[in-house]
Tab-separated table of C-alpha atoms in Angstrom:
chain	number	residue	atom	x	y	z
N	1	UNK	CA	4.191	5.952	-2.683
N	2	UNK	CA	5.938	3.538	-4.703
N	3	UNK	CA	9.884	3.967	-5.157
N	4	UNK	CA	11.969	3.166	-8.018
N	5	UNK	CA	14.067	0.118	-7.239
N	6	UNK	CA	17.231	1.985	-7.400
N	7	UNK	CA	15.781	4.565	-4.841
N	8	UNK	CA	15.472	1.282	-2.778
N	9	UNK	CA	18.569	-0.247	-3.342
N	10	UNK	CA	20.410	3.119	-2.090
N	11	UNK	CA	19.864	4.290	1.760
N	12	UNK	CA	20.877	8.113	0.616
N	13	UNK	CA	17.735	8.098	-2.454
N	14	UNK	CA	15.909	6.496	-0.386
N	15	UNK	CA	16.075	8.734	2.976
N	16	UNK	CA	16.052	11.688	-0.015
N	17	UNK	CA	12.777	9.858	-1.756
N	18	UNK	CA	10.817	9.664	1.814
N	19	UNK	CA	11.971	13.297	2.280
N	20	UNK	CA	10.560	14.648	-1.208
N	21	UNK	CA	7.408	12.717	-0.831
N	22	UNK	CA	6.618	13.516	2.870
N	23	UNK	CA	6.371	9.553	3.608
N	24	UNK	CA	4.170	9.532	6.670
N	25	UNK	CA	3.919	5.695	7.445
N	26	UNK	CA	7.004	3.631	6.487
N	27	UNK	CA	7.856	-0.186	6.545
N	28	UNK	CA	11.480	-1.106	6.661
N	29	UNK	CA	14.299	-3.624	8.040
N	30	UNK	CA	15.873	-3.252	10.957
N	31	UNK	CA	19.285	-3.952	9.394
N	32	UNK	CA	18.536	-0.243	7.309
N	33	UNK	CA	18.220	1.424	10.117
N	34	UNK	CA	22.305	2.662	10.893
N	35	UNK	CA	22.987	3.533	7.405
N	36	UNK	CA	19.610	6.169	7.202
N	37	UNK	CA	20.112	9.537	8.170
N	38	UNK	CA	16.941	10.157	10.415
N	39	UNK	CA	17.284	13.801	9.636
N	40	UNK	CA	15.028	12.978	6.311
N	41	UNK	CA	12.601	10.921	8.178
N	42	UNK	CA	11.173	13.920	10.004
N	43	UNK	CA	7.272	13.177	8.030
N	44	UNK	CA	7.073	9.630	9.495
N	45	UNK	CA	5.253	9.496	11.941
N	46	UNK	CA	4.888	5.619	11.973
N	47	UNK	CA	7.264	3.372	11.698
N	48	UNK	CA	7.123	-0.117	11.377
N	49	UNK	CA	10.281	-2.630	11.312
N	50	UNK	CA	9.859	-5.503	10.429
N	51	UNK	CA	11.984	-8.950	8.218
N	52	UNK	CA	14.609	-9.612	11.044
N	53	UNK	CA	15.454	-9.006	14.813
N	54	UNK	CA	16.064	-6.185	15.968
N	55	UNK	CA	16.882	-4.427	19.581
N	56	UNK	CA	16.020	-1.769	21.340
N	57	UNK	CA	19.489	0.067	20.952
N	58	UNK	CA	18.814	-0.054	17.228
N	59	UNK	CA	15.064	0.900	17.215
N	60	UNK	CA	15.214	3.635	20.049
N	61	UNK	CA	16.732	6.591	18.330
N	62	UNK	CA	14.081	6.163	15.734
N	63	UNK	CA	11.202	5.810	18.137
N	64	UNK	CA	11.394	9.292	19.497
N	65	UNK	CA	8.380	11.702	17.925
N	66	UNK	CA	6.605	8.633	16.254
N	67	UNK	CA	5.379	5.521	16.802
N	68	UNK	CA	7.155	2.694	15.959
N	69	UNK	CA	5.947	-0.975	15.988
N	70	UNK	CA	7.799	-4.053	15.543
N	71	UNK	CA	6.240	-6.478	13.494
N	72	UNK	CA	7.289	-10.146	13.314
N	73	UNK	CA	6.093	-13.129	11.579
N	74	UNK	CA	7.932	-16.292	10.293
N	75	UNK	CA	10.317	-15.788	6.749
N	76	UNK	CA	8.555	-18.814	5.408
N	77	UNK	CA	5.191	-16.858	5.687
N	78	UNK	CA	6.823	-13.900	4.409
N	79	UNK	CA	3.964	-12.297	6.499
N	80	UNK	CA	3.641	-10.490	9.613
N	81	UNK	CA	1.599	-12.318	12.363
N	82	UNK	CA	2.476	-10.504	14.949
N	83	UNK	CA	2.947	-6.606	16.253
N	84	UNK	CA	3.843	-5.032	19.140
N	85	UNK	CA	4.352	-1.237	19.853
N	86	UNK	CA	7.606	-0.046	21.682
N	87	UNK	CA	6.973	2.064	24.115
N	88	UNK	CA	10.335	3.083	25.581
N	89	UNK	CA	10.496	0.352	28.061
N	90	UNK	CA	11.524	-2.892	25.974
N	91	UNK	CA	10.955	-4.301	22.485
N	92	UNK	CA	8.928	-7.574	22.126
N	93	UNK	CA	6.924	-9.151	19.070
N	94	UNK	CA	3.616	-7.641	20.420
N	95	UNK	CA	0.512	-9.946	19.822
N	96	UNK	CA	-1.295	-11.725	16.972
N	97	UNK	CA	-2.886	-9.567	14.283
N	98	UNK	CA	-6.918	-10.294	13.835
N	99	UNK	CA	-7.468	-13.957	12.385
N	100	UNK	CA	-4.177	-15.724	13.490
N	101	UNK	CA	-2.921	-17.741	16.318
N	102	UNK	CA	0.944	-17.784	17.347
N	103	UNK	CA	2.124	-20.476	19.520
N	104	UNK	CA	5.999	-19.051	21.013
N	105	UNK	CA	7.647	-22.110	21.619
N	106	UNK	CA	11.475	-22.724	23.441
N	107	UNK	CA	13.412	-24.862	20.503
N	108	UNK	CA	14.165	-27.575	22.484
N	109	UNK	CA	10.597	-28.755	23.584
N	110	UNK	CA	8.144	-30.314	20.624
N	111	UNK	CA	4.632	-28.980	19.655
N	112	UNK	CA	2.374	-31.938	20.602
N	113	UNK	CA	-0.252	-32.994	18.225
N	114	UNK	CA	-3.259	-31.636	19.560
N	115	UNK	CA	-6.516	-34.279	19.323
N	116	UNK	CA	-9.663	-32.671	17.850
């Protein structure tokens, strides 16, 4: 289902618009999340957040009677390489999807070249 852009650009049409359509599978930001009422999400039955952080106290009322999966993947990209499933017991950025290789890296060490 694709929304109007004002149903997008307001939580209430959009909760309202997921409702009406019985939205089953659903991609969204985490920052969304507070300002939904989760009352009109009742046909999703996957969830997937995804375009920021997020924690668990944000993602855990939402988890319960679906299956949520956080999905996370670098702005520049604008793509998800990575997605993990939350299973009640700590949010992470899963694994790589098919075809791509992360490398998590601390910001104060370097990437070294590697030699082929």
């Amino acid at each position: 289902v694709l929304v109007e852009k004002a149903q997008t650009q307001s939580t209430q049409q959009l909760s309202l618009a997921i409702q009406r359509h019985h939205i089953s599978h659903v991609t969204l930001p985490p920052v969304l999340l507070p300002k939904l009422d989760r009352s009109k999400f009742n046909s999703v039955k996957t969830l997937v957040i995804a375009g920021d952080n997020c924690n668990e106290d944000q993602v855990r009322p939402w988890s319960k009677g679906r299956r949520l999966l956080n999905a996370y993947g670098p702005s520049e990209a604008t793509v998800c390489s990575t997605i993990g499933e939350y299973d009640g017991h700590g949010l992470h950025i899963g694994t790589p999807i098919n075809n791509v290789q992360v490398y998590v890296l601390n910001e104060d060490q370097e990437l070294s070249p590697q030699e082929s």
